[in-house]
Amino acid sequence: MINQNQLERIYTKYLEALRLKLIKIYKDEGIIASGKYGEDLEWSAKGTSNKGNYTFTMWGANHSFFIENGRASGKFPPIKDIENWIEVKKGLPAVFKEKKEQFAFIIARNIAEKGIQVPNKYNKGKIVSRALTEFLEKDVQEMIQELGVVFSDKLQDDIIKIFKQVA
């Protein structure tokens, strides 16, 4: 039987590694507003008992899509989100917080008219893509090697059982 605890430990290790890569690239780019991007990243590895099948899911922060791809013009973004951004963004002039609703509306109107192009001078873009590429190139190979040991042990146990039955 495949050791579910070993599988879960391996999958957990590598999903957490992906989460940390996303956070590092996000921080390295300096596009931090609230610093809570990492808190919004969650993962799940759900297994099917005794079969070794797992489903992996990574949930990103709501704004992950936009920091990766930008935003098209034509539609107002949620003003409440911009107000929250103004509240947590460090380095904004005090007047932004004092007149948060007015500035949020101006920013939203500008986004609706022009969109947000990525890459731009504040965001080189491809934050999620870079983390995934690095994960696929390096971490997945290591994960496969670790999983290989688990499945190799299972295969060895199965072969020993077959020999015992034949003998």
Coordinates of C-alpha atoms in Angstrom, one line a residue:
M1 CA 0.0 0.0 0.0
I2 CA 1.2 3.5 -0.8
N3 CA 2.1 5.5 2.3
Q4 CA -0.5 8.4 2.2
N5 CA 1.4 10.3 4.8
Q6 CA 4.6 10.3 2.7
L7 CA 2.7 11.5 -0.3
E8 CA 0.9 14.2 1.6
R9 CA 4.3 15.4 3.1
I10 CA 5.9 15.6 -0.4
Y11 CA 2.9 17.4 -2.0
T12 CA 2.6 19.8 0.9
K13 CA 6.3 20.6 0.7
Y14 CA 6.2 21.5 -2.9
L15 CA 2.9 23.4 -2.9
E16 CA 4.3 25.5 -0.1
A17 CA 7.5 26.0 -2.1
L18 CA 5.3 27.4 -5.0
R19 CA 3.5 29.7 -2.6
L20 CA 6.8 31.0 -1.3
K21 CA 8.2 31.6 -4.9
L22 CA 5.1 33.7 -5.7
I23 CA 5.6 35.8 -2.6
K24 CA 9.3 36.3 -3.2
I25 CA 8.8 37.4 -6.8
Y26 CA 6.0 39.7 -5.7
K27 CA 8.1 41.3 -3.0
D28 CA 11.2 41.5 -5.2
E29 CA 9.2 43.5 -7.8
G30 CA 8.3 46.0 -5.1
I31 CA 4.6 46.2 -5.9
I32 CA 3.5 45.6 -2.4
A33 CA 0.5 47.6 -1.2
S34 CA -0.7 45.9 2.0
G35 CA 1.8 43.1 2.3
K36 CA -1.0 40.6 2.5
Y37 CA -0.5 39.0 -0.9
G38 CA 1.0 36.0 0.7
E39 CA -1.8 35.6 3.1
D40 CA -4.3 35.4 0.2
L41 CA -2.4 32.5 -1.4
E42 CA -3.8 29.2 -0.3
W43 CA -3.2 25.7 -1.6
S44 CA -4.9 22.3 -1.2
A45 CA -3.8 18.8 -1.9
K46 CA -6.7 16.4 -1.7
G47 CA -6.0 12.7 -2.0
T48 CA -8.2 9.7 -2.8
S49 CA -7.6 7.1 -0.1
N50 CA -5.7 4.0 -1.1
K51 CA -5.3 5.1 -4.7
G52 CA -2.6 7.7 -4.5
N53 CA -4.5 10.2 -6.7
Y54 CA -4.2 13.8 -5.7
T55 CA -5.8 17.0 -6.8
F56 CA -3.7 20.2 -6.4
T57 CA -5.2 23.6 -6.1
M58 CA -3.6 27.0 -5.6
W59 CA -5.9 30.0 -4.9
G60 CA -4.3 33.4 -5.5
A61 CA -5.0 36.9 -4.3
N62 CA -7.9 38.5 -6.1
H63 CA -5.6 40.9 -7.9
S64 CA -3.2 38.2 -9.2
F65 CA -4.7 38.2 -12.6
F66 CA -4.3 42.0 -13.0
I67 CA -0.7 42.1 -11.8
E68 CA 0.1 39.4 -14.3
N69 CA -1.9 40.7 -17.3
G70 CA -3.0 44.2 -16.7
R71 CA -6.6 45.4 -17.1
A72 CA -8.5 46.4 -20.2
S73 CA -10.2 49.7 -20.4
G74 CA -13.9 50.2 -20.7
K75 CA -15.2 49.2 -17.3
F76 CA -14.9 50.8 -13.9
P77 CA -13.0 48.6 -11.4
P78 CA -14.5 48.2 -7.9
I79 CA -14.1 51.5 -6.2
K80 CA -14.1 49.9 -2.8
D81 CA -11.0 47.9 -3.7
I82 CA -9.2 51.1 -4.7
E83 CA -10.3 52.7 -1.4
N84 CA -8.8 49.7 0.4
W85 CA -5.7 50.0 -1.6
I86 CA -5.4 53.7 -0.7
E87 CA -5.8 52.7 3.0
V88 CA -3.0 50.2 3.0
K89 CA -0.6 51.6 0.4
K90 CA 2.5 53.0 2.0
G91 CA 4.1 56.2 0.7
L92 CA 1.0 57.9 -0.6
P93 CA 0.5 61.6 0.3
A94 CA -1.7 62.1 3.3
V95 CA -4.3 63.8 1.1
F96 CA -5.1 60.5 -0.5
K97 CA -6.3 59.0 2.8
E98 CA -8.0 62.3 3.8
K99 CA -10.0 62.3 0.5
K100 CA -10.0 58.6 -0.1
E101 CA -13.4 58.4 -1.9
Q102 CA -12.6 61.3 -4.3
F103 CA -9.1 59.8 -5.2
A104 CA -10.6 56.3 -5.5
F105 CA -13.1 57.6 -8.0
I106 CA -10.4 59.5 -10.0
I107 CA -8.2 56.4 -10.1
A108 CA -11.1 54.2 -11.1
R109 CA -12.2 56.6 -13.9
N110 CA -8.6 56.6 -15.2
I111 CA -8.5 52.8 -15.2
A112 CA -11.8 52.6 -16.9
E113 CA -10.6 55.1 -19.6
K114 CA -7.0 53.8 -20.1
G115 CA -6.9 50.4 -18.5
I116 CA -3.6 49.2 -16.9
Q117 CA -0.9 48.1 -19.2
V118 CA 1.5 45.4 -17.9
P119 CA 4.4 45.6 -18.0
N120 CA 4.8 49.2 -16.9
K121 CA 7.3 51.2 -14.8
Y122 CA 5.9 49.8 -11.5
N123 CA 5.3 46.2 -12.6
K124 CA 7.4 44.2 -15.0
G125 CA 4.6 41.6 -15.1
K126 CA 4.7 37.9 -15.4
I127 CA 4.9 37.4 -11.6
V128 CA 2.8 34.3 -11.6
S129 CA 4.3 33.0 -14.9
R130 CA 7.9 33.4 -13.6
A131 CA 7.1 31.6 -10.4
L132 CA 5.3 28.8 -12.2
T133 CA 8.1 28.4 -14.8
E134 CA 10.7 28.2 -12.1
F135 CA 8.5 25.7 -10.2
L136 CA 8.0 23.5 -13.3
E137 CA 11.7 23.6 -14.3
K138 CA 13.2 22.9 -10.9
D139 CA 10.8 21.9 -8.1
V140 CA 8.6 19.5 -10.1
Q141 CA 11.7 17.4 -11.1
E142 CA 12.7 17.2 -7.4
M143 CA 9.1 16.3 -6.4
I144 CA 9.0 13.5 -9.0
Q145 CA 12.3 12.1 -7.7
E146 CA 10.9 12.0 -4.1
L147 CA 7.6 10.5 -5.3
G148 CA 9.6 7.9 -7.3
V149 CA 11.1 6.6 -4.0
V150 CA 7.6 6.2 -2.5
F151 CA 6.3 4.4 -5.6
S152 CA 9.5 2.3 -5.9
D153 CA 9.1 1.1 -2.4
K154 CA 5.5 0.2 -3.2
L155 CA 6.6 -1.7 -6.3
Q156 CA 9.3 -3.5 -4.3
D157 CA 6.7 -4.5 -1.6
D158 CA 4.4 -5.8 -4.4
I159 CA 7.1 -7.9 -5.9
I160 CA 8.1 -9.4 -2.6
K161 CA 4.4 -10.3 -2.0
I162 CA 4.2 -12.0 -5.4
F163 CA 7.4 -14.1 -4.7
K164 CA 6.0 -15.1 -1.3
Q165 CA 2.8 -16.3 -2.9
V166 CA 4.6 -18.3 -5.5
A167 CA 7.1 -19.9 -3.1

